[in-house]
Short mmCIF file of C-alpha atoms in Angstrom, two decimals:
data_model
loop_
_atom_site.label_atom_id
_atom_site.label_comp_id
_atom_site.label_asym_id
_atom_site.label_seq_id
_atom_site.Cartn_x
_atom_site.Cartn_y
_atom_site.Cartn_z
CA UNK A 1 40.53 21.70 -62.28
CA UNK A 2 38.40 20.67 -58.93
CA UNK A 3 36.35 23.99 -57.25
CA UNK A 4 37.21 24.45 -53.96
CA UNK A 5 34.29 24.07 -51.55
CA UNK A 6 33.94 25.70 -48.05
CA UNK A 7 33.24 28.32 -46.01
CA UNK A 8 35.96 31.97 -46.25
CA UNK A 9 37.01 33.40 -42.67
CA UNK A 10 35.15 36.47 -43.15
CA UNK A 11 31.64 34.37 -43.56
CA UNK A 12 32.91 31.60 -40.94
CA UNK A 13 33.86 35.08 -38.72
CA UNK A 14 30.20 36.44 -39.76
CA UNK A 15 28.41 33.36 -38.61
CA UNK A 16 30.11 32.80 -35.18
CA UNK A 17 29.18 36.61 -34.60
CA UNK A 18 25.43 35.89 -35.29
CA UNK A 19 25.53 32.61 -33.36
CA UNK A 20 27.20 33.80 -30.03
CA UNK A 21 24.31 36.86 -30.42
CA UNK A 22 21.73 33.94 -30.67
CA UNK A 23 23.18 32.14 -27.22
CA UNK A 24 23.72 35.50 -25.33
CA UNK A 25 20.07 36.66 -25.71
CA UNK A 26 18.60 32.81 -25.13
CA UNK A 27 21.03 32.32 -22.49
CA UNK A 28 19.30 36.04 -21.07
CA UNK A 29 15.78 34.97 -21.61
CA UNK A 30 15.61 31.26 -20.87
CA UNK A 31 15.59 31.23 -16.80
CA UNK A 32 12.43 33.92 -17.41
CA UNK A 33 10.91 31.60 -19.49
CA UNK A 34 11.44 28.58 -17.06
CA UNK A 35 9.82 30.86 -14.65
CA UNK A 36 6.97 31.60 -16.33
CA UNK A 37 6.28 27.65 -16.89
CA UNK A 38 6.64 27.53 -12.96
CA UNK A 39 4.35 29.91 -12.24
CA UNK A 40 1.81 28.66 -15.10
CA UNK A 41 2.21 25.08 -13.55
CA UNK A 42 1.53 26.24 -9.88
CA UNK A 43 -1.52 28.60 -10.98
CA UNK A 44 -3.13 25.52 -12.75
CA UNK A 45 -2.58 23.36 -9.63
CA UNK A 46 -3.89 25.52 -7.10
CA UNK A 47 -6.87 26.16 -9.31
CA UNK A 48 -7.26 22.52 -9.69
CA UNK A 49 -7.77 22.51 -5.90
CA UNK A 50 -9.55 25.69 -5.86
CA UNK A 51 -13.18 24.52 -5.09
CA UNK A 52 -14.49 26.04 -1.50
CA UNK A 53 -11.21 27.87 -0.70
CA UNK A 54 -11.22 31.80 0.00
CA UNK A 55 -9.37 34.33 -2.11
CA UNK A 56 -6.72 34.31 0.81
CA UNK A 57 -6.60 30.66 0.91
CA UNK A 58 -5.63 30.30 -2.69
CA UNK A 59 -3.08 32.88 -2.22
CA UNK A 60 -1.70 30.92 0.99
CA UNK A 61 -1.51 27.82 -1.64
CA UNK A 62 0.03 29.61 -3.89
CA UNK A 63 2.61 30.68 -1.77
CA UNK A 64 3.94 26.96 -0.51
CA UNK A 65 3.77 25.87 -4.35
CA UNK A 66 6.49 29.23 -5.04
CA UNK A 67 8.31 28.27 -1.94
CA UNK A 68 8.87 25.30 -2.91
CA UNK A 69 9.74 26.01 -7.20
CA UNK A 70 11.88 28.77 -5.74
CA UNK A 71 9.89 31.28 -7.10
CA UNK A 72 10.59 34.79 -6.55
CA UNK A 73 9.53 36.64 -9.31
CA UNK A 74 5.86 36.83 -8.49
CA UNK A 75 3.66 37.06 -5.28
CA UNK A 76 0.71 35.56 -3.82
CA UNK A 77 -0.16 39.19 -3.48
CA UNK A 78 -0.19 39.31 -7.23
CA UNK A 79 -2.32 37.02 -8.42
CA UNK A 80 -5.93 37.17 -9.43
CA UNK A 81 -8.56 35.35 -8.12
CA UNK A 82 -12.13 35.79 -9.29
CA UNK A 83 -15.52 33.96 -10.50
CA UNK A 84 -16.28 33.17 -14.01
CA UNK A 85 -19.51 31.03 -14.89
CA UNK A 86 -19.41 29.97 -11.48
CA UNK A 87 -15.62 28.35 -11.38
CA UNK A 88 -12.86 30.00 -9.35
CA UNK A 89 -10.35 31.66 -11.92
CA UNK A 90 -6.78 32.08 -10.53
CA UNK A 91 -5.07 34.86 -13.42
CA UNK A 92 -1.71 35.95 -13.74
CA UNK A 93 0.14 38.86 -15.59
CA UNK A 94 3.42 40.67 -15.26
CA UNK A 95 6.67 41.81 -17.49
CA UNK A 96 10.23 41.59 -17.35
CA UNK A 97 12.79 43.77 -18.75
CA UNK A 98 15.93 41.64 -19.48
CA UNK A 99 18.91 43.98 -20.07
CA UNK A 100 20.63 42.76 -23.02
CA UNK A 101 23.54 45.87 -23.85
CA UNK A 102 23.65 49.09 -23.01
CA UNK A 103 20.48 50.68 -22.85
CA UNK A 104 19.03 48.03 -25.10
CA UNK A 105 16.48 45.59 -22.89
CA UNK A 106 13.89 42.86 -24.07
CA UNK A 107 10.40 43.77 -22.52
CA UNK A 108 8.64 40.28 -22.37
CA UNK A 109 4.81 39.94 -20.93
CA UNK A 110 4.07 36.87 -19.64
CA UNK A 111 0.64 36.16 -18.57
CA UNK A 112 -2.16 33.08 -18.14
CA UNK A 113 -4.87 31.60 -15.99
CA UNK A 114 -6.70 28.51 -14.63
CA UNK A 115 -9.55 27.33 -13.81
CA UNK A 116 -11.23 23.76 -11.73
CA UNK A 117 -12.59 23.35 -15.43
CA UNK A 118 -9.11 23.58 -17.71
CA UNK A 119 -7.28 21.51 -14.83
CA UNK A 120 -9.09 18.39 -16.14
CA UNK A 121 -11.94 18.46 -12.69
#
């Protein structure tokens, strides 16, 4: 007699539950995450082009680079601009609560600088 082979309803149930969970709270989470690399790739540009530009200056540059990605999540006003072993350091750091059910939310803390130095100059 041949053994059947397969998956029962309950476990087939079981793992669409788990997977639908899975693309709810990465469908939730990605558009922060694309964010973040925004940000991250706008920080490290105007620190590339950093050298012999005042605090409000790199915040100005900042500012066309978020225009222009559509970013609204974080602010010229925001970032952090100050000298390290004499390079201009542009830092950033901020959260976001992502509501997932109820009173249930995913805290995530995104944060990173740049430097002339780590953009390759």
């Amino acid at each position: 007699m041949n053994r059947q082979r397969g998956l029962a309803l309950s476990a087939l149930l079981i793992w669409g539950i788990v997977i639908g969970l899975v693309a709810i709270l990465v469908i939730r989470v990605l558009p922060d995450v694309i964010e973040y690399y925004k940000i991250r790739h706008a920080v490290k540009a105007v620190a590339a082009d950093s050298g012999g530009k005042t605090v409000s200056e790199i915040r100005q540059a900042y500012g066309k680079y978020a225009e222009v990605e559509h970013i609204k999540t974080f602010t010229p006003a925001e970032l952090d601009v100050f000298k390290q072993d004499n390079q201009v350091v542009v830092a950033f750091s901020y959260e976001r609560r992502i509501p997932l059910a109820g009173n249930v939310s995913l805290l995530i803390e995104f944060q990173g600088s740049a430097s002339a130095r780590d953009s390759g100059q």
